[in-house]
């Protein structure tokens, strides 16, 4: 059995930037009532779990966006559906991450890089 791990780093940040392209390359912090959920690399010093007040003090130039859980769920479901176009056996690890059984797909792709490229392109189009 061969398993591929598909993971979108900083998933909530990636979803917010896809929904709002003007946020690209800006320091971005996604938060909920408990504090910081995720932050872009540009939001220097901000980590998950940090209280919102502290995050705003550390990175006052950041854009702060309230978490949109239903949007993240929808995008995660679309990602899983897209991966299932390549491999019918997919298991979600967490929102933005999944495992796919790619055993037996060797004949469909020139090599593992081609398979990975197909997975990436399929997810981008989702």
GROMACS .gro file of C-alpha atoms in nm:
model
  126
    1UNK     CA    1   0.000   0.000   0.000
    2UNK     CA    2   0.130   0.346  -0.093
    3UNK     CA    3  -0.011   0.649   0.081
    4UNK     CA    4   0.017   1.013  -0.021
    5UNK     CA    5  -0.022   1.288   0.236
    6UNK     CA    6  -0.182   1.599   0.094
    7UNK     CA    7  -0.157   1.903   0.321
    8UNK     CA    8  -0.222   2.270   0.264
    9UNK     CA    9  -0.003   2.468   0.506
   10UNK     CA   10  -0.185   2.740   0.702
   11UNK     CA   11  -0.512   2.613   0.558
   12UNK     CA   12  -0.739   2.885   0.700
   13UNK     CA   13  -0.503   3.158   0.579
   14UNK     CA   14  -0.492   2.997   0.233
   15UNK     CA   15  -0.873   2.981   0.220
   16UNK     CA   16  -0.910   3.344   0.328
   17UNK     CA   17  -0.657   3.456   0.067
   18UNK     CA   18  -0.830   3.256  -0.203
   19UNK     CA   19  -1.161   3.418  -0.110
   20UNK     CA   20  -1.002   3.765  -0.083
   21UNK     CA   21  -0.700   3.795  -0.316
   22UNK     CA   22  -0.626   4.146  -0.185
   23UNK     CA   23  -0.503   3.975   0.135
   24UNK     CA   24  -0.218   3.807  -0.054
   25UNK     CA   25   0.125   3.893   0.091
   26UNK     CA   26  -0.028   4.097   0.374
   27UNK     CA   27   0.020   3.990   0.735
   28UNK     CA   28  -0.302   3.798   0.802
   29UNK     CA   29  -0.438   3.665   1.130
   30UNK     CA   30  -0.745   3.443   1.153
   31UNK     CA   31  -0.908   3.442   1.496
   32UNK     CA   32  -1.207   3.316   1.689
   33UNK     CA   33  -1.332   3.374   2.044
   34UNK     CA   34  -1.041   3.172   2.180
   35UNK     CA   35  -0.776   3.383   2.009
   36UNK     CA   36  -0.553   3.324   1.708
   37UNK     CA   37  -0.653   3.024   1.496
   38UNK     CA   38  -0.388   3.072   1.227
   39UNK     CA   39  -0.151   3.336   1.096
   40UNK     CA   40   0.040   3.395   0.776
   41UNK     CA   41   0.421   3.393   0.782
   42UNK     CA   42   0.413   3.771   0.729
   43UNK     CA   43   0.239   3.812   1.068
   44UNK     CA   44   0.569   3.797   1.253
   45UNK     CA   45   0.553   3.676   1.612
   46UNK     CA   46   0.194   3.555   1.593
   47UNK     CA   47   0.124   3.195   1.694
   48UNK     CA   48  -0.188   2.982   1.727
   49UNK     CA   49  -0.361   3.021   2.059
   50UNK     CA   50  -0.229   3.371   2.124
   51UNK     CA   51  -0.497   3.598   2.274
   52UNK     CA   52  -0.634   3.841   2.016
   53UNK     CA   53  -0.541   4.149   2.218
   54UNK     CA   54  -0.180   4.032   2.240
   55UNK     CA   55  -0.171   3.949   1.869
   56UNK     CA   56  -0.294   4.297   1.780
   57UNK     CA   57  -0.025   4.450   2.000
   58UNK     CA   58   0.250   4.234   1.846
   59UNK     CA   59   0.146   4.289   1.486
   60UNK     CA   60  -0.065   4.606   1.458
   61UNK     CA   61  -0.026   4.619   1.079
   62UNK     CA   62  -0.187   4.278   1.029
   63UNK     CA   63  -0.530   4.222   0.881
   64UNK     CA   64  -0.746   4.040   1.137
   65UNK     CA   65  -1.022   3.818   0.999
   66UNK     CA   66  -1.283   3.633   1.204
   67UNK     CA   67  -1.274   3.259   1.138
   68UNK     CA   68  -1.539   3.138   0.893
   69UNK     CA   69  -1.575   2.774   0.994
   70UNK     CA   70  -1.846   2.693   0.739
   71UNK     CA   71  -1.628   2.827   0.455
   72UNK     CA   72  -1.331   2.618   0.575
   73UNK     CA   73  -1.552   2.307   0.596
   74UNK     CA   74  -1.683   2.366   0.242
   75UNK     CA   75  -1.332   2.412   0.101
   76UNK     CA   76  -1.204   2.106   0.290
   77UNK     CA   77  -1.492   1.899   0.145
   78UNK     CA   78  -1.414   2.028  -0.206
   79UNK     CA   79  -1.049   1.935  -0.150
   80UNK     CA   80  -1.147   1.580  -0.048
   81UNK     CA   81  -1.377   1.549  -0.350
   82UNK     CA   82  -1.093   1.666  -0.576
   83UNK     CA   83  -0.848   1.414  -0.429
   84UNK     CA   84  -1.109   1.141  -0.483
   85UNK     CA   85  -1.086   1.216  -0.856
   86UNK     CA   86  -0.730   1.082  -0.840
   87UNK     CA   87  -0.771   0.817  -0.571
   88UNK     CA   88  -1.104   0.672  -0.454
   89UNK     CA   89  -0.961   0.591  -0.109
   90UNK     CA   90  -0.917   0.918   0.079
   91UNK     CA   91  -0.919   0.986   0.452
   92UNK     CA   92  -0.932   1.334   0.602
   93UNK     CA   93  -0.668   1.396   0.868
   94UNK     CA   94  -0.789   1.748   0.953
   95UNK     CA   95  -0.923   2.043   0.758
   96UNK     CA   96  -0.672   2.099   0.480
   97UNK     CA   97  -0.496   1.765   0.517
   98UNK     CA   98  -0.578   1.418   0.389
   99UNK     CA   99  -0.428   1.080   0.313
  100UNK     CA  100  -0.488   0.907  -0.020
  101UNK     CA  101  -0.415   0.549  -0.114
  102UNK     CA  102  -0.214   0.581  -0.435
  103UNK     CA  103  -0.116   0.216  -0.461
  104UNK     CA  104  -0.196   0.081  -0.804
  105UNK     CA  105  -0.184   0.421  -0.973
  106UNK     CA  106   0.170   0.373  -1.102
  107UNK     CA  107   0.048   0.287  -1.451
  108UNK     CA  108  -0.157   0.605  -1.474
  109UNK     CA  109   0.132   0.845  -1.409
  110UNK     CA  110   0.486   0.861  -1.544
  111UNK     CA  111   0.632   0.885  -1.193
  112UNK     CA  112   0.552   1.004  -0.840
  113UNK     CA  113   0.619   1.367  -0.936
  114UNK     CA  114   0.353   1.343  -1.207
  115UNK     CA  115   0.109   1.193  -0.956
  116UNK     CA  116   0.185   1.472  -0.706
  117UNK     CA  117   0.143   1.731  -0.981
  118UNK     CA  118  -0.193   1.584  -1.073
  119UNK     CA  119  -0.308   1.596  -0.710
  120UNK     CA  120  -0.195   1.957  -0.674
  121UNK     CA  121  -0.360   2.070  -0.997
  122UNK     CA  122  -0.684   1.888  -0.915
  123UNK     CA  123  -0.699   2.058  -0.575
  124UNK     CA  124  -0.623   2.402  -0.722
  125UNK     CA  125  -0.914   2.365  -0.960
  126UNK     CA  126  -1.155   2.261  -0.684
   0.00000   0.00000   0.00000
